[in-house]
PDB file of C-alpha atoms in Angstrom:
ATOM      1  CA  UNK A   1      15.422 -23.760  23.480  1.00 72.00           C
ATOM      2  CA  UNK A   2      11.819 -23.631  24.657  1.00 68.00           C
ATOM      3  CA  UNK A   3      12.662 -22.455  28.028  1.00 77.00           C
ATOM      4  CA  UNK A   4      12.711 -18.478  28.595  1.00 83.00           C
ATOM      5  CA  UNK A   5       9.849 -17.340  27.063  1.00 89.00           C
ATOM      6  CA  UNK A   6       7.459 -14.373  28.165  1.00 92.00           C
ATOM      7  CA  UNK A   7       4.484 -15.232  26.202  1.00 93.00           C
ATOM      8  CA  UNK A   8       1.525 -14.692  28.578  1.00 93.00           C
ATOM      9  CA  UNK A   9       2.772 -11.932  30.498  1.00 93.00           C
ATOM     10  CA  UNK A  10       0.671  -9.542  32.017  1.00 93.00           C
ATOM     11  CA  UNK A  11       1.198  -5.907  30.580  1.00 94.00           C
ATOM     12  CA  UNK A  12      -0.048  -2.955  32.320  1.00 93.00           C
ATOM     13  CA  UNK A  13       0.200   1.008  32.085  1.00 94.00           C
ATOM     14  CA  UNK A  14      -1.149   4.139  33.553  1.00 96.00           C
ATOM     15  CA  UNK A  15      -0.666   6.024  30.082  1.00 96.00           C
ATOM     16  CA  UNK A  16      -0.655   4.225  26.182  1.00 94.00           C
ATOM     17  CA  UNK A  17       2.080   2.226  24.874  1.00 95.00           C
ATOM     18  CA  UNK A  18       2.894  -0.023  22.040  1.00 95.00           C
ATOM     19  CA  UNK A  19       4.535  -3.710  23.130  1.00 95.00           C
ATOM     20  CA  UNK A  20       6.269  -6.242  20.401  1.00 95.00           C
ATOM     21  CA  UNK A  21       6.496  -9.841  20.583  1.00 93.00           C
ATOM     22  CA  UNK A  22       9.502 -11.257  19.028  1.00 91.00           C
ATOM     23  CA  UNK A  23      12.517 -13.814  19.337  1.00 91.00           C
ATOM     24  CA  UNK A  24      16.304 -12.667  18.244  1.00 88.00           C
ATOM     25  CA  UNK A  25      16.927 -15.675  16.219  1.00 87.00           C
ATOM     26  CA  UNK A  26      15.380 -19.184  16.053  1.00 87.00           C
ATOM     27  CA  UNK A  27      14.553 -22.146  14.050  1.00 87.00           C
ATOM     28  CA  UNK A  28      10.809 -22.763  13.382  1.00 88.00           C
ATOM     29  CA  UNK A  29       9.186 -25.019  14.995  1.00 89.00           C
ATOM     30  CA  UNK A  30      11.654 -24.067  18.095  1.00 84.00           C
ATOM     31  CA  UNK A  31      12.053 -27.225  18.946  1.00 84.00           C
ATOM     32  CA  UNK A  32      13.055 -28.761  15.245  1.00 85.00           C
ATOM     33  CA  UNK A  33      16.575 -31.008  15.962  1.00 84.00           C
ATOM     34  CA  UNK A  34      17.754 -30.129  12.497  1.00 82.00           C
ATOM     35  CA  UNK A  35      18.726 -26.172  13.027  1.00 78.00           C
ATOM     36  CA  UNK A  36      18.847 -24.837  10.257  1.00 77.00           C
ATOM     37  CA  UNK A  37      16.841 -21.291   8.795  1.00 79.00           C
ATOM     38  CA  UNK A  38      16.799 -18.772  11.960  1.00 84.00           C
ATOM     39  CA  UNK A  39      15.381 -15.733  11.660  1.00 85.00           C
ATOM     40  CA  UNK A  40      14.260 -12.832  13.694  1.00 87.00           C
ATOM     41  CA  UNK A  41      10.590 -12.984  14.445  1.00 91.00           C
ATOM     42  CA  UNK A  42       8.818 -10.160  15.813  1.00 93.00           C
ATOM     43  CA  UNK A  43       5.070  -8.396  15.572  1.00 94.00           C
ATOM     44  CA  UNK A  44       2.988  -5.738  17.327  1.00 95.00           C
ATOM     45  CA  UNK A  45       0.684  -7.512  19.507  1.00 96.00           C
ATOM     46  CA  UNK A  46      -2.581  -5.751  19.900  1.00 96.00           C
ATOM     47  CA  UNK A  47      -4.429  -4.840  23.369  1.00 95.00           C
ATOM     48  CA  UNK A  48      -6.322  -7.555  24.939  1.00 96.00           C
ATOM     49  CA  UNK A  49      -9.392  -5.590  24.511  1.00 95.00           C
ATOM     50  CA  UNK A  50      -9.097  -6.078  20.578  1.00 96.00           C
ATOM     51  CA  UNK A  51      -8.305 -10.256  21.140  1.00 98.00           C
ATOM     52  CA  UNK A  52     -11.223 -12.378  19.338  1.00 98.00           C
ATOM     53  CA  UNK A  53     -13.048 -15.455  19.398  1.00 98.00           C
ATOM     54  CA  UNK A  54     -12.862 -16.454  15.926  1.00 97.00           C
ATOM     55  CA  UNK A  55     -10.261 -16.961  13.495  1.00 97.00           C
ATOM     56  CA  UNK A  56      -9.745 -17.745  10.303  1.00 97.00           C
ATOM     57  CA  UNK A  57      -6.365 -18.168   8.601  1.00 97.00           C
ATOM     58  CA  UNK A  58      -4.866 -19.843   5.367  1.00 95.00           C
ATOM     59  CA  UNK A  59      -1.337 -21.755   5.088  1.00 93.00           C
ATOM     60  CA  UNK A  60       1.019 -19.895   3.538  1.00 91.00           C
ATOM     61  CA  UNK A  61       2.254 -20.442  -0.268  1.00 86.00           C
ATOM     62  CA  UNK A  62       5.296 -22.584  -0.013  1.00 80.00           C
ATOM     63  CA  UNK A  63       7.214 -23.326  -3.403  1.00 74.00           C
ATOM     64  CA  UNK A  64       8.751 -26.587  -4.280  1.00 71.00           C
ATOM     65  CA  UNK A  65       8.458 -28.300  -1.183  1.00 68.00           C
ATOM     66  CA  UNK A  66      11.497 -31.100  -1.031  1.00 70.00           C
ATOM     67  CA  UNK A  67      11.067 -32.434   2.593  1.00 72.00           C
ATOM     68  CA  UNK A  68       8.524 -34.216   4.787  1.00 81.00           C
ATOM     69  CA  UNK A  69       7.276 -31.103   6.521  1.00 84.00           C
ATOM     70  CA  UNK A  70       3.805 -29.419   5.708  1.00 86.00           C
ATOM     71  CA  UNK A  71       1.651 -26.879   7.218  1.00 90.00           C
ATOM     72  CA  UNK A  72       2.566 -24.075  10.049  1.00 94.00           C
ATOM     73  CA  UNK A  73       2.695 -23.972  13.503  1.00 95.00           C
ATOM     74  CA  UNK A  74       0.158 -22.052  15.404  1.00 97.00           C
ATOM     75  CA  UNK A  75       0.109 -20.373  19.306  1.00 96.00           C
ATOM     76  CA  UNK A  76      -3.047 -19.597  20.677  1.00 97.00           C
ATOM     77  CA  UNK A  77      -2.919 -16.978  24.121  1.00 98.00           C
ATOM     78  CA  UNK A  78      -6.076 -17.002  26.559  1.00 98.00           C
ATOM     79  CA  UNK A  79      -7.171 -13.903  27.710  1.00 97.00           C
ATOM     80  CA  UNK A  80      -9.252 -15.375  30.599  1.00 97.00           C
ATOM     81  CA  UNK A  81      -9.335 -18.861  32.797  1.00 98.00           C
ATOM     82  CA  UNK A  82     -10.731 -21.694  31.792  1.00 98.00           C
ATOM     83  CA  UNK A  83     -10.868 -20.763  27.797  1.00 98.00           C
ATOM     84  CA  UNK A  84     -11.834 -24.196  25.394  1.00 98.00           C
ATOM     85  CA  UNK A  85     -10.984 -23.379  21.947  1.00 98.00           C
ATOM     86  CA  UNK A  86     -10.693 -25.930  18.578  1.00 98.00           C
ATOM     87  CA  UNK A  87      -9.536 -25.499  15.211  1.00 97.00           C
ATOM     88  CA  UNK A  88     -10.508 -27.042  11.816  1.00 97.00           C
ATOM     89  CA  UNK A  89      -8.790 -27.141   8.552  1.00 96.00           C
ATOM     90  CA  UNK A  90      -9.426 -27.979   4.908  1.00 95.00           C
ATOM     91  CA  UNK A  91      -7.639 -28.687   1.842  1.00 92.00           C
ATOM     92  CA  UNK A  92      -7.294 -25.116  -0.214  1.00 88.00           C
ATOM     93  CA  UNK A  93      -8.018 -26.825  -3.661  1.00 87.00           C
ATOM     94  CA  UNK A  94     -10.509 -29.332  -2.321  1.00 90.00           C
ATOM     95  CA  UNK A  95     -12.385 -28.094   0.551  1.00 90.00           C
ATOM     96  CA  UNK A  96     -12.371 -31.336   2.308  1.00 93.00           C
ATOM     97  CA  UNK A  97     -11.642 -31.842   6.340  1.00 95.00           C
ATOM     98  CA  UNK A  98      -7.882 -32.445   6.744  1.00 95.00           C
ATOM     99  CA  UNK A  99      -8.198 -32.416  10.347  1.00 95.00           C
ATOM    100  CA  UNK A 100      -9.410 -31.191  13.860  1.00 96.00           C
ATOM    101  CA  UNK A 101      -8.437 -30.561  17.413  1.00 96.00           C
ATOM    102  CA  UNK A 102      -8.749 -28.239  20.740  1.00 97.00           C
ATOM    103  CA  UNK A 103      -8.357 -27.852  24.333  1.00 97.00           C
ATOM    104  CA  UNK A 104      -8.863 -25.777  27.086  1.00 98.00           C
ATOM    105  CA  UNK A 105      -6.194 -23.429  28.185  1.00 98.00           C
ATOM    106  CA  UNK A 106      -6.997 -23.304  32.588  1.00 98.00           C
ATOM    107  CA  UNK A 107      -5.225 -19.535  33.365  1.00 97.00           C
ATOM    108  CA  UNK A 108      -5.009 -16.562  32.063  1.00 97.00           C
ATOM    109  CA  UNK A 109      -2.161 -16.332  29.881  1.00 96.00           C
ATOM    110  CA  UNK A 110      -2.041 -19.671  29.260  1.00 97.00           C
ATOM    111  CA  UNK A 111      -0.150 -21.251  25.817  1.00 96.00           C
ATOM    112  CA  UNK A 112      -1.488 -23.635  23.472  1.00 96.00           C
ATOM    113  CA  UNK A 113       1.286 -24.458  20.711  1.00 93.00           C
ATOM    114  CA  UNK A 114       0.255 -26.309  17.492  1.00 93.00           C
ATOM    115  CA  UNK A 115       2.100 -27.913  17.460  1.00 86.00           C
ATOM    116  CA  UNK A 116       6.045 -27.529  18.683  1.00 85.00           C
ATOM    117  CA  UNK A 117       7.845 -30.819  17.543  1.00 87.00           C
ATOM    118  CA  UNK A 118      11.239 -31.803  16.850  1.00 87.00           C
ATOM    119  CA  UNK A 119      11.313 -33.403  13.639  1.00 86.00           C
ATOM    120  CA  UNK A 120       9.103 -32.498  10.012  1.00 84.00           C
ATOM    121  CA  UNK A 121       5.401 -33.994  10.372  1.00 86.00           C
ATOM    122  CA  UNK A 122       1.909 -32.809   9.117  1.00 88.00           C
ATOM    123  CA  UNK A 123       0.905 -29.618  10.734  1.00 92.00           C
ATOM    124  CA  UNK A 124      -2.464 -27.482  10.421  1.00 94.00           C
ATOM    125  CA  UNK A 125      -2.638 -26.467   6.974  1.00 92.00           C
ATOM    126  CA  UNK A 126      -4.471 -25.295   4.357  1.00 93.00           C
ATOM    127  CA  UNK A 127      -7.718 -23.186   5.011  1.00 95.00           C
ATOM    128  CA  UNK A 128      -8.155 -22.914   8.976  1.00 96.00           C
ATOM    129  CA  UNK A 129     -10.761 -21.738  11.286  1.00 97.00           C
ATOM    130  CA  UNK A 130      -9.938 -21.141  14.716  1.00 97.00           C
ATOM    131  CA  UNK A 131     -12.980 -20.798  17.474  1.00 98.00           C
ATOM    132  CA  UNK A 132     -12.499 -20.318  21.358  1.00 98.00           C
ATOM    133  CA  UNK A 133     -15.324 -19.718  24.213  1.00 98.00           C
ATOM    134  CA  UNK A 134     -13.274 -16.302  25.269  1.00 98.00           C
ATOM    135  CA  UNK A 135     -11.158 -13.975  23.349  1.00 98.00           C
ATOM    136  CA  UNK A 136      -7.697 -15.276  22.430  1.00 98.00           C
ATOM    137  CA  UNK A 137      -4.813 -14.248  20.247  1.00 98.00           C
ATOM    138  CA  UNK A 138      -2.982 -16.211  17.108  1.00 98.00           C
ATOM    139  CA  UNK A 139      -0.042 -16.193  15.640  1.00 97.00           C
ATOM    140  CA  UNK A 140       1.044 -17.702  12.917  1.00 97.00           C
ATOM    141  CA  UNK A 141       4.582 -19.493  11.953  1.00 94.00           C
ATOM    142  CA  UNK A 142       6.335 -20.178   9.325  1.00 91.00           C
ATOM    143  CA  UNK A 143       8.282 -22.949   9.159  1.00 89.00           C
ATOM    144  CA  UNK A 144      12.437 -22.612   8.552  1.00 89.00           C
ATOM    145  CA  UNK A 145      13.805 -23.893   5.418  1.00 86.00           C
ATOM    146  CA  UNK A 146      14.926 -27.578   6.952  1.00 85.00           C
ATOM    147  CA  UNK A 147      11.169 -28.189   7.628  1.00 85.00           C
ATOM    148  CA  UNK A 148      10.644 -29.035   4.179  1.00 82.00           C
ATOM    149  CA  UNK A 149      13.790 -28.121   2.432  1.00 82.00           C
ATOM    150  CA  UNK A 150      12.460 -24.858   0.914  1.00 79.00           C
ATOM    151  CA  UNK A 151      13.718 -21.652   1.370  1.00 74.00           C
ATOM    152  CA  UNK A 152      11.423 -18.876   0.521  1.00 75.00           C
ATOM    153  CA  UNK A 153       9.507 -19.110   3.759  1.00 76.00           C
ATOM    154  CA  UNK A 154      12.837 -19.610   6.427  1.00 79.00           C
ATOM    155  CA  UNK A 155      10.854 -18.379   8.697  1.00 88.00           C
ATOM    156  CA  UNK A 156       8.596 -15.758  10.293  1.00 89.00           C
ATOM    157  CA  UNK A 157       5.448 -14.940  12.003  1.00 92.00           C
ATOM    158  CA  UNK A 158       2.244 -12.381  11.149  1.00 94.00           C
ATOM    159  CA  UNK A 159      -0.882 -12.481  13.953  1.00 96.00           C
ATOM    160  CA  UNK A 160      -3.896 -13.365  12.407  1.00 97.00           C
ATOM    161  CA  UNK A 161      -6.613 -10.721  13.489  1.00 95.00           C
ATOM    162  CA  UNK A 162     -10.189 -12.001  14.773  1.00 97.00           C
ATOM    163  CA  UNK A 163     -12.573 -12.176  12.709  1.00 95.00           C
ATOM    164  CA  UNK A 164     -15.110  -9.538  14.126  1.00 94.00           C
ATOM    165  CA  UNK A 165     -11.698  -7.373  13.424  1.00 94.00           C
ATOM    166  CA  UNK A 166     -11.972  -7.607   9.562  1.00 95.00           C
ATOM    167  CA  UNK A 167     -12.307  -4.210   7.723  1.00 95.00           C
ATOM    168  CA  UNK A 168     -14.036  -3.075   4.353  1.00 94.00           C
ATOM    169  CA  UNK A 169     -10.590  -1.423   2.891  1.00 95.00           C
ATOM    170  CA  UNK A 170      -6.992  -1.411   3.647  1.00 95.00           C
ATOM    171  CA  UNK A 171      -3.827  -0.412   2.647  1.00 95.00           C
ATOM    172  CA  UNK A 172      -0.079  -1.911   2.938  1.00 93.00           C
ATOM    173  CA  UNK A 173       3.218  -1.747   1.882  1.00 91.00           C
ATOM    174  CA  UNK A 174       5.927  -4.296   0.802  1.00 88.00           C
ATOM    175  CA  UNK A 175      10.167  -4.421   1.414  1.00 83.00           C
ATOM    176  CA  UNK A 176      11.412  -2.976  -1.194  1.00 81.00           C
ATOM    177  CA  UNK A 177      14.748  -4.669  -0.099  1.00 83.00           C
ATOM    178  CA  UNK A 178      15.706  -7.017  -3.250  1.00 84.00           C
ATOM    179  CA  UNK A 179      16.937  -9.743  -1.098  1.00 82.00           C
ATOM    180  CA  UNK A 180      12.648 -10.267  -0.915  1.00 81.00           C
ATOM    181  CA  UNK A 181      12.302 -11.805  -4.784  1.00 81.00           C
ATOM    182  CA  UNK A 182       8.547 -12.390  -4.311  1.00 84.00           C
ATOM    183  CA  UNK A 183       6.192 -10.864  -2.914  1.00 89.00           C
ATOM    184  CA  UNK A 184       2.028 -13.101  -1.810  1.00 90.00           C
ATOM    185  CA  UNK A 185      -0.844 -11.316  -0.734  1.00 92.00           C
ATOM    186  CA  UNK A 186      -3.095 -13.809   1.500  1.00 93.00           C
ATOM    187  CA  UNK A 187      -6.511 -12.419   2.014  1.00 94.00           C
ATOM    188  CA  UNK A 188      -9.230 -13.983   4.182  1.00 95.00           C
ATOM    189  CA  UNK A 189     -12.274 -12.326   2.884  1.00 95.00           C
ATOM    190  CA  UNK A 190     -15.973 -12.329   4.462  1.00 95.00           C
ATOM    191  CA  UNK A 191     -18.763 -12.281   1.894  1.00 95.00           C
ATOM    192  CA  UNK A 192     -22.703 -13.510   2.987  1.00 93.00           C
ATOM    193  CA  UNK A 193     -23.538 -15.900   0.291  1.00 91.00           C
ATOM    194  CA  UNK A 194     -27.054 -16.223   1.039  1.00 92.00           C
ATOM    195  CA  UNK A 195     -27.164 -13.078  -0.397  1.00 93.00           C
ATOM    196  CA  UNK A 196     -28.466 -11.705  -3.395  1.00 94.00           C
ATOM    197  CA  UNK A 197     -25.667  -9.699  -4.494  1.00 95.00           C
ATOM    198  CA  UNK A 198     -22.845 -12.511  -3.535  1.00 94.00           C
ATOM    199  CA  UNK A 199     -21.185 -11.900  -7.122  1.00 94.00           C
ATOM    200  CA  UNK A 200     -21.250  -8.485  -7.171  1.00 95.00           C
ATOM    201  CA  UNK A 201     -19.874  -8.243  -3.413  1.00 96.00           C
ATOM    202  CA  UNK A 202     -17.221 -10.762  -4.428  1.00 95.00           C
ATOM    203  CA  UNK A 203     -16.685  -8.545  -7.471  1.00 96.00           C
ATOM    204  CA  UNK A 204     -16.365  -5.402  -5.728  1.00 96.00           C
ATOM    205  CA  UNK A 205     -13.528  -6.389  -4.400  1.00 97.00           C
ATOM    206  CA  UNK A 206     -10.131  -5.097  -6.124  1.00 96.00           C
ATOM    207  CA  UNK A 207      -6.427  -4.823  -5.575  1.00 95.00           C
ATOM    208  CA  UNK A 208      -4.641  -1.606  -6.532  1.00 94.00           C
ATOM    209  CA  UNK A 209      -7.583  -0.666  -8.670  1.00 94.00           C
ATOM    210  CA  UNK A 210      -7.345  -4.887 -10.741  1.00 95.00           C
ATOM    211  CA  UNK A 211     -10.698  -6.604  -9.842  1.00 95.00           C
ATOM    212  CA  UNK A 212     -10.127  -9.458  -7.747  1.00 94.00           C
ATOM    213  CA  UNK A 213     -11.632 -12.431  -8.317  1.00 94.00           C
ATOM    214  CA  UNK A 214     -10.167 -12.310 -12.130  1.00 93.00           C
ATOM    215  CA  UNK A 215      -6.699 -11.324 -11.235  1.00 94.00           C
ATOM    216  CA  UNK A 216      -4.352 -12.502 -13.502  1.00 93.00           C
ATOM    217  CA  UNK A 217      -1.898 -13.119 -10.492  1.00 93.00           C
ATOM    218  CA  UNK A 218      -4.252 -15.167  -8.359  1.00 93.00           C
ATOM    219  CA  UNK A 219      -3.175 -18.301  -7.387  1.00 87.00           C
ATOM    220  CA  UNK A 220      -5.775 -21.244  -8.287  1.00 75.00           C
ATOM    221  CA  UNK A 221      -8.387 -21.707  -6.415  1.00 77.00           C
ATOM    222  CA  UNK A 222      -9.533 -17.569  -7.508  1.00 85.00           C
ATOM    223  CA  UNK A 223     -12.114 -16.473  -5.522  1.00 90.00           C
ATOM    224  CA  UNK A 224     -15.370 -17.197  -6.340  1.00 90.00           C
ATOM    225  CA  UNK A 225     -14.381 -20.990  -5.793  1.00 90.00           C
ATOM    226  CA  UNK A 226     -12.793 -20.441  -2.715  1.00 90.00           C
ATOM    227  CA  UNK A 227     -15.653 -20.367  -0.274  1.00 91.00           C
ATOM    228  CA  UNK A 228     -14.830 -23.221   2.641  1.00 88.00           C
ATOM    229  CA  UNK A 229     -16.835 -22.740   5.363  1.00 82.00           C
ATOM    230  CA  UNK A 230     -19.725 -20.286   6.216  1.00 79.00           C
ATOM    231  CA  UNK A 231     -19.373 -17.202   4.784  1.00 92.00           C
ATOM    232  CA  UNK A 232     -15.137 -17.470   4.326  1.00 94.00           C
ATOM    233  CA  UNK A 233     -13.469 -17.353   1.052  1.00 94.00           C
ATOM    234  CA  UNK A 234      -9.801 -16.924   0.589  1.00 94.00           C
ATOM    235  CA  UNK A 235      -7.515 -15.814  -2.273  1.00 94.00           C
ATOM    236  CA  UNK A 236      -3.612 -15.357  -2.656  1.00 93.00           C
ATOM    237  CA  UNK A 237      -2.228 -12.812  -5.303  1.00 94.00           C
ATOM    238  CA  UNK A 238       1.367 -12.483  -5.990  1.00 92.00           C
ATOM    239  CA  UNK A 239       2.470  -8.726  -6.535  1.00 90.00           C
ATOM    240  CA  UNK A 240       4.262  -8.429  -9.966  1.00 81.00           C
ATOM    241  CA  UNK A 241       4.860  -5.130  -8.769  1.00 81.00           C
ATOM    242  CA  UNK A 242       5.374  -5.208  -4.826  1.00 79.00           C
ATOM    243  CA  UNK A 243       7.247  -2.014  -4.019  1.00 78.00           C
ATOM    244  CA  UNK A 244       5.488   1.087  -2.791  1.00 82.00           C
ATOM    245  CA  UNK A 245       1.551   1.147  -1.604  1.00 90.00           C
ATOM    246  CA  UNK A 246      -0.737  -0.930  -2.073  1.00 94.00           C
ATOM    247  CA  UNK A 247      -4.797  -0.622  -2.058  1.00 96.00           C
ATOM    248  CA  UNK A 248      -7.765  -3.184  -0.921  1.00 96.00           C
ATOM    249  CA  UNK A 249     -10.953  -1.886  -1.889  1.00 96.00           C
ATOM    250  CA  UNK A 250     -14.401  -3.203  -1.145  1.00 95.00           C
ATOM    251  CA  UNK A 251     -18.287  -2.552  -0.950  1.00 94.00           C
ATOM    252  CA  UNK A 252     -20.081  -2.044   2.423  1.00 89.00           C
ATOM    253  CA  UNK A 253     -20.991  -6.042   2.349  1.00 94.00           C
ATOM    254  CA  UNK A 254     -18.130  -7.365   2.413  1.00 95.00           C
ATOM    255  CA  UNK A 255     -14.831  -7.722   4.674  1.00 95.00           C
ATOM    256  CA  UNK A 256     -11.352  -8.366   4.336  1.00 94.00           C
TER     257      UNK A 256
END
């Protein structure tokens, strides 16, 4: 546990090709002593060309937490030598400072896991932002069900894209395997409010054609109170409806 792991490698072709990351079956954190909640993990890593600087990402929705564990664990990749990087993160109802930290990662390749312990603890949670000299890529954990003793989240990973990578529209696409009961939608969303049209850019935005930052499946804080830091809000929307496609629309100022 914690010992074979490619993470770092150095990739390289003379024509395209796609590369996943992933682990057949483990607990989350890997190095938890209580095993218990092992899934498959796997993503689509990007290029390094398309690795950013800044991050933003918000914990996910856990329901009727029983156990001592909070937050998710975090891995940070440097792209280059000698790469400093920190992370702060806020209370999602709140906004206040829960906590801080960085480093510098020396090589190319280099790991920085936040954190990888062995028993349940306070991890990085609620709203985070993520900032590094050099491009870097994060991924995001969640925690397996003996973490905290809950079982919807048991557990799994999704990268969180850079900032400068955020779009105006986008579309996805939920299991529509029952076994998956419910179904969150966890948006970072990048509106300049400085501006003169804040609401209406914050009120452009709509999910499968239902405006927003009035949707009646947003999770509290909605939207327009959800601004934490600079010009990053966040909002989570559970999907009463999650099979089949499904449709992020915004105006030209804004970014999801």
């Amino acid at each position: 546990r914690g010992v074979f792991d490619l993470t770092g490698s150095s990739i390289r072709s003379d024509r395209p090709i796609g590369v996943l990351g992933f682990h057949m079956k483990t607990t989350m954190p890997n190095l938890l002593s209580e095993v218990g909640g092992r899934q498959h993990l796997v993503e689509m890593l990007p290029p390094v060309s398309a690795w950013g600087k800044t991050h933003a990402a918000i914990e996910f929705t856990r329901r009727d937490s029983k156990g001592p564990g909070a937050g998710d664990v975090f891995r940070l990749v440097a792209s280059e030598p000698n790469t400093r990087w920190s992370v702060r993160y806020y209370h999602r109802a709140t906004k206040q400072l829960l906590g801080q930290s960085g480093g510098i990662l020396l090589k190319a390749g280099d790991v920085a896991d936040i954190s990888q312990v062995s028993a349940p603890a306070q991890l990085t949670q609620g709203f985070s932002v993520w900032e590094a000299e050099k491009p870097v890529l994060l991924m995001q954990y969640a925690c397996s069900w003996t973490w905290d003793r809950n079982s919807n989240l048991d557990p799994f990973m999704v990268l969180v894209p850079p900032t400068d990578r955020m779009v105006h529209s986008s579309e996805f696409v939920c299991s529509g395997n029952a076994r998956f009961t419910e179904h969150l939608a966890s948006l970072i969303i990048e509106a300049d409010a400085s501006s003169l049209s804040y609401e209406d850019d914050l009120e452009s935005i709509t999910l499968d054609g239902i405006p927003l930052w009035n949707h009646p499946h947003a999770l509290i804080p909605a939207l327009k109170f959800s601004r934490v830091t600079e010009n990053l809000h966040f909002v989570v929307v559970r999907l009463a409806d999650p099979d089949g496609r499904h449709v992020l629309r915004s105006n030209d100022r804004v970014r999801l």
